Coordinates of N, CA and C in Angstrom, one line a residue:
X112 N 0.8 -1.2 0.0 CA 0.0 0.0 0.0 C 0.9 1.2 0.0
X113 N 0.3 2.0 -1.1 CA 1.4 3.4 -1.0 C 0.9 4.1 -0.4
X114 N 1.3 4.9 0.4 CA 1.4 6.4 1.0 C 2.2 7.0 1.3
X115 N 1.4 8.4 0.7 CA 2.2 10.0 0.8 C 2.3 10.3 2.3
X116 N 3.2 11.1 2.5 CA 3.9 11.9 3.9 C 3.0 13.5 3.2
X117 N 2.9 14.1 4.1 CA 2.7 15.2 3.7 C 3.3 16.3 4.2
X118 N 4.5 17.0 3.3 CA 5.4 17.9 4.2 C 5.1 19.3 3.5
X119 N 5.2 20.0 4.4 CA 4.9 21.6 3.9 C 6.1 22.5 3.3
X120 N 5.2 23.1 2.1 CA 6.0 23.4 0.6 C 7.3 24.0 1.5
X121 N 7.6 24.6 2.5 CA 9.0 25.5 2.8 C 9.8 24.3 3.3
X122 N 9.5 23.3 3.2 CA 10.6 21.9 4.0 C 11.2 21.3 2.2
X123 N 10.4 21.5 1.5 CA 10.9 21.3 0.1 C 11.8 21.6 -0.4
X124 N 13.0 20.8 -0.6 CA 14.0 21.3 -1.7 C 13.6 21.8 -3.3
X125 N 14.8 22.5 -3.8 CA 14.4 22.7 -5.5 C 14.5 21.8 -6.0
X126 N 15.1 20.5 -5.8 CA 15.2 19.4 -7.0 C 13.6 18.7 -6.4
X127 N 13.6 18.5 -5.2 CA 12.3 17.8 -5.1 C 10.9 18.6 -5.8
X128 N 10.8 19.8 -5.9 CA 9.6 20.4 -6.5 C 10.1 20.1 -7.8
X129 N 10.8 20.0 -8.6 CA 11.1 20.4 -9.5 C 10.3 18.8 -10.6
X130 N 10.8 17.7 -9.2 CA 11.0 16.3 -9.9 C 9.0 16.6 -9.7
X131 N 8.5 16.8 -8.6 CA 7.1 17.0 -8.8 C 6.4 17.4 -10.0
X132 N 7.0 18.5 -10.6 CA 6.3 19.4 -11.4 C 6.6 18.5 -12.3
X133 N 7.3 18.2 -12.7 CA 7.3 17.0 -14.1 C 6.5 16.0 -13.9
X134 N 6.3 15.1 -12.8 CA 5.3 14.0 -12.3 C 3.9 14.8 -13.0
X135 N 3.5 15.9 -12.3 CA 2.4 16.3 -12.6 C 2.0 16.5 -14.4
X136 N 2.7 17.0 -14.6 CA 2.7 17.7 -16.0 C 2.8 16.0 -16.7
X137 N 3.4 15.2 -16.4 CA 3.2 13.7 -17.2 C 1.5 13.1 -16.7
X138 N 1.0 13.5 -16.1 CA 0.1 12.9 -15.2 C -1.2 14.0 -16.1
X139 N -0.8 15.4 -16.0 CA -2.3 15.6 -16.9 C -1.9 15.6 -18.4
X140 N -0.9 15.5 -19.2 CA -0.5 14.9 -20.2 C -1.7 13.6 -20.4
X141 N -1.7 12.5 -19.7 CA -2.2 11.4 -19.7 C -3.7 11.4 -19.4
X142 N -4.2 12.4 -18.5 CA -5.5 12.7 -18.4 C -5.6 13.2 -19.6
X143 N -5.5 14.4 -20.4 CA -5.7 15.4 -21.2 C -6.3 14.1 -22.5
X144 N -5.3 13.0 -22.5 CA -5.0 12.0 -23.8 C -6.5 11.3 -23.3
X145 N -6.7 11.0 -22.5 CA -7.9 9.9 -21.8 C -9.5 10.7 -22.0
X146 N -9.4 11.6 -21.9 CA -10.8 12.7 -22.0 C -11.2 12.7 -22.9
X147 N -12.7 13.0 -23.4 CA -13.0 13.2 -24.5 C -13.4 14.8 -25.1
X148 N -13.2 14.8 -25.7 CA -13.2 16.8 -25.7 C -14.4 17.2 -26.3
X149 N -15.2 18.2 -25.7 CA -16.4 18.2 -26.1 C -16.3 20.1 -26.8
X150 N -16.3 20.7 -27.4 CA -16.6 21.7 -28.1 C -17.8 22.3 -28.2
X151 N -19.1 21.6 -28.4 CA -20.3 22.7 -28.2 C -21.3 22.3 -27.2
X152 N -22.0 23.2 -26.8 CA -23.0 22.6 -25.8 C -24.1 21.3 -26.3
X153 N -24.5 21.5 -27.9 CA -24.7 19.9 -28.5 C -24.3 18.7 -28.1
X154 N -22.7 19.0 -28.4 CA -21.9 17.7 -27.9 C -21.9 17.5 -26.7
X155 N -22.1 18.6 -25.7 CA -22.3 18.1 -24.0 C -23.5 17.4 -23.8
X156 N -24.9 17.6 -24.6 CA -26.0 17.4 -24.4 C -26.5 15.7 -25.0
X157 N -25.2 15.5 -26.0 CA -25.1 14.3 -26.4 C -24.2 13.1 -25.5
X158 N -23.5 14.0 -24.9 CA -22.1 13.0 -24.2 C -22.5 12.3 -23.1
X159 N -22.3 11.3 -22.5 CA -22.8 10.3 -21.9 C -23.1 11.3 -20.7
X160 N -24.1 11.1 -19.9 CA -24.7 11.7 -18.8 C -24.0 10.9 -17.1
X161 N -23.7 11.7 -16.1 CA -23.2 11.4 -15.1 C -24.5 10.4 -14.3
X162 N -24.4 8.9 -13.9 CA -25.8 8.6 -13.5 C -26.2 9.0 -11.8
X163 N -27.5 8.6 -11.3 CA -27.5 9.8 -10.4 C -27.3 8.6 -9.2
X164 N -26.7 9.3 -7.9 CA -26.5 8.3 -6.9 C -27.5 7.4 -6.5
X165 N -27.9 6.3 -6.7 CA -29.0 5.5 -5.6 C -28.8 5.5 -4.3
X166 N -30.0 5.8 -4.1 CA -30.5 5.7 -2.5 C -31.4 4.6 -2.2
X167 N -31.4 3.4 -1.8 CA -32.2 2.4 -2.0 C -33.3 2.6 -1.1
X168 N -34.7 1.8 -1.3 CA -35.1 1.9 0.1 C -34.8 1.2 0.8
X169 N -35.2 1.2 2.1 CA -35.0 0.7 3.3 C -35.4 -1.0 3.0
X170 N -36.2 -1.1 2.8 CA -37.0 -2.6 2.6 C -36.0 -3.2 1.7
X171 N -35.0 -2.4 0.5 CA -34.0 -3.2 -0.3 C -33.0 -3.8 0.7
X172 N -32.8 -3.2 2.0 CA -31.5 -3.3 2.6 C -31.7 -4.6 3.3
X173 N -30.8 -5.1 3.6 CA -30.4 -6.3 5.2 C -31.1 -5.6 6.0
X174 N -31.5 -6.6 7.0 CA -32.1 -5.9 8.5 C -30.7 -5.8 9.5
X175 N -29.3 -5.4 8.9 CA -28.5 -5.5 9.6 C -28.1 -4.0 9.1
X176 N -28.6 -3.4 8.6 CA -28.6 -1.8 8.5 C -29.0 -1.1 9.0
X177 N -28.7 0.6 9.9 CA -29.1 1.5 10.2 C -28.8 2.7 9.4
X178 N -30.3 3.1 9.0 CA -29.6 4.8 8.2 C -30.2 5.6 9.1
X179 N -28.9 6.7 9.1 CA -29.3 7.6 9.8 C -28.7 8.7 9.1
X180 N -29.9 9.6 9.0 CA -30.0 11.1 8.6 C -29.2 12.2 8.8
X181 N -28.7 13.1 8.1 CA -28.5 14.2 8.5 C -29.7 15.5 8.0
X182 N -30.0 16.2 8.7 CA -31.2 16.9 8.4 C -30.4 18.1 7.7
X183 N -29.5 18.9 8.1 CA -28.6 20.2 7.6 C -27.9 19.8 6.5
X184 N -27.6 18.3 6.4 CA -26.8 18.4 4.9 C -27.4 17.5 4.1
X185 N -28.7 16.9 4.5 CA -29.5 15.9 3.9 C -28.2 14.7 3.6
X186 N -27.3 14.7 4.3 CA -26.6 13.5 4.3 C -27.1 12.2 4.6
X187 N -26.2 10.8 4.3 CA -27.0 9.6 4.7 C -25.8 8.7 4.8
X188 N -25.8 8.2 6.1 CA -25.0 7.5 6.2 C -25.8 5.8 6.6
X189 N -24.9 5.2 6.0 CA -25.5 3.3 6.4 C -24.6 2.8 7.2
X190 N -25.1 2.2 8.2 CA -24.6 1.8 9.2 C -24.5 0.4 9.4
X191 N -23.5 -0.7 8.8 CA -23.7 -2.0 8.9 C -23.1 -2.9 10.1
X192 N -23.8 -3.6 10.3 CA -23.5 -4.5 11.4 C -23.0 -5.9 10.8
X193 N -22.1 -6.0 11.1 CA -21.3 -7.5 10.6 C -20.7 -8.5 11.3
X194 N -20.4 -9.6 10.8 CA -19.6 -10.2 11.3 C -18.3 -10.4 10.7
X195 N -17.3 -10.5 11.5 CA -15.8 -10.2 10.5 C -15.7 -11.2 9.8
X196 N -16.2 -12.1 10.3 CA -15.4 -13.8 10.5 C -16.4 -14.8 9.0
X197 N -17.2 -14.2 9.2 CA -18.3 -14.7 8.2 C -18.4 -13.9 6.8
X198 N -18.1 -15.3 5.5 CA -18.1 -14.8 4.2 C -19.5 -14.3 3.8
X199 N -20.2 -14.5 4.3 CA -21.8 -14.2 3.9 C -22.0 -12.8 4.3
X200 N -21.2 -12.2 5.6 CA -21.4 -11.2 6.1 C -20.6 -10.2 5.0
X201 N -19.7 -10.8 4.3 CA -18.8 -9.7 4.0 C -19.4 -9.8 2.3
X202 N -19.4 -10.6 1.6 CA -20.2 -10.3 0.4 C -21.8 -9.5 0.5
X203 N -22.4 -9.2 1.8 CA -23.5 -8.6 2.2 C -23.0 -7.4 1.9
X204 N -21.6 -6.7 3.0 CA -21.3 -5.7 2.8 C -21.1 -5.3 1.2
X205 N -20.4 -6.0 0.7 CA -20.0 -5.5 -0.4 C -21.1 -4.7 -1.5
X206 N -22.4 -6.0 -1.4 CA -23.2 -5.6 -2.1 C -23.6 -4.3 -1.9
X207 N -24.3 -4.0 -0.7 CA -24.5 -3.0 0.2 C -23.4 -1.8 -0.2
X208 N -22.5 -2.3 -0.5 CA -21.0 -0.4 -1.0 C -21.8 -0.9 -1.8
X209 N -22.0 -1.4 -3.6 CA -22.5 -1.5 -4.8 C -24.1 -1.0 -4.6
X210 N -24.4 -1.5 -3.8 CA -25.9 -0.4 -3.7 C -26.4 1.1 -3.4
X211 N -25.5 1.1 -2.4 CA -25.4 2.5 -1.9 C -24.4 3.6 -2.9
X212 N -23.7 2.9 -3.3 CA -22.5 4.2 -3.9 C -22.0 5.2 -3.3
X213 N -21.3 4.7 -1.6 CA -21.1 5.9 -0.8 C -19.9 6.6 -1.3
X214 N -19.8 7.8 -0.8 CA -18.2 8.6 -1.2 C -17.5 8.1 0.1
X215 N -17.5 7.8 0.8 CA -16.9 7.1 2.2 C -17.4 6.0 3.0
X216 N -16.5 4.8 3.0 CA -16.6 3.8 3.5 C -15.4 3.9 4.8
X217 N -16.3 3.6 6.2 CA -15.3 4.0 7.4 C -15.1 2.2 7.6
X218 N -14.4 1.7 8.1 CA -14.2 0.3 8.7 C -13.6 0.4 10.2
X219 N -14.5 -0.4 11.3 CA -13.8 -0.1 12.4 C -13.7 -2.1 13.0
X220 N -12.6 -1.8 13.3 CA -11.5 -3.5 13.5 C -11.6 -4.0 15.0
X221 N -11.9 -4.4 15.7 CA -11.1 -4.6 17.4 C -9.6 -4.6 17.3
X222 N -9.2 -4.6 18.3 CA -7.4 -4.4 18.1 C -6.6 -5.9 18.4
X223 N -7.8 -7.0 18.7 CA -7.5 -8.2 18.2 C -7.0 -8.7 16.8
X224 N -7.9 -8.1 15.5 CA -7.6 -8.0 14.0 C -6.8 -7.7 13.4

């Protein structure tokens, strides 16, 4: 698993930004190539459409679900109850991320795990 450090820009050397700025510049190089370039509002109105998040009902879910509301940001979070140990429990979840389409999935472990 990779991960970044996060160090602030004045701890940066010049060769280190420097090797950055070229990472970057190869990186939207490669996006820029991947995109499809749309020119008139026609072609936006033609180009595949973003689909809209599902919100399932309640009755679609496991009875091992809790959703709970946010009223101020009309947020929704699903709250699953599992078992670690059990494959049935964990292909449940999974469906459940494929249903929901959350932007964040939190996972909490005992420190036995």
């Amino acid at each position: 698993m990779d991960m970044e450090t996060y160090v602030p820009e004045e701890h940066i050397i010049q060769s280190e930004k420097d090797e950055n700025l070229i990472n970057e510049q190869e990186d939207i190089e490669l996006v820029d190539k991947s995109f499809k370039s749309i020119t008139s509002y026609d072609q936006f109105l033609k180009s595949e459409s973003i689909p809209k998040r599902r919100h399932p009902q309640p009755s679609q879910l496991p009875d091992t679900i809790t959703i709970l509301k946010d009223e101020t940001t009309n947020g929704i979070v699903y709250l699953v109850g599992t078992a670690h140990f059990s494959e049935k429990s964990q292909r449940e979840v999974a469906e459940i991320i494929q249903m929901t389409q959350p932007d964040i999935v939190m996972v909490e472990l005992c420190q036995s795990r």
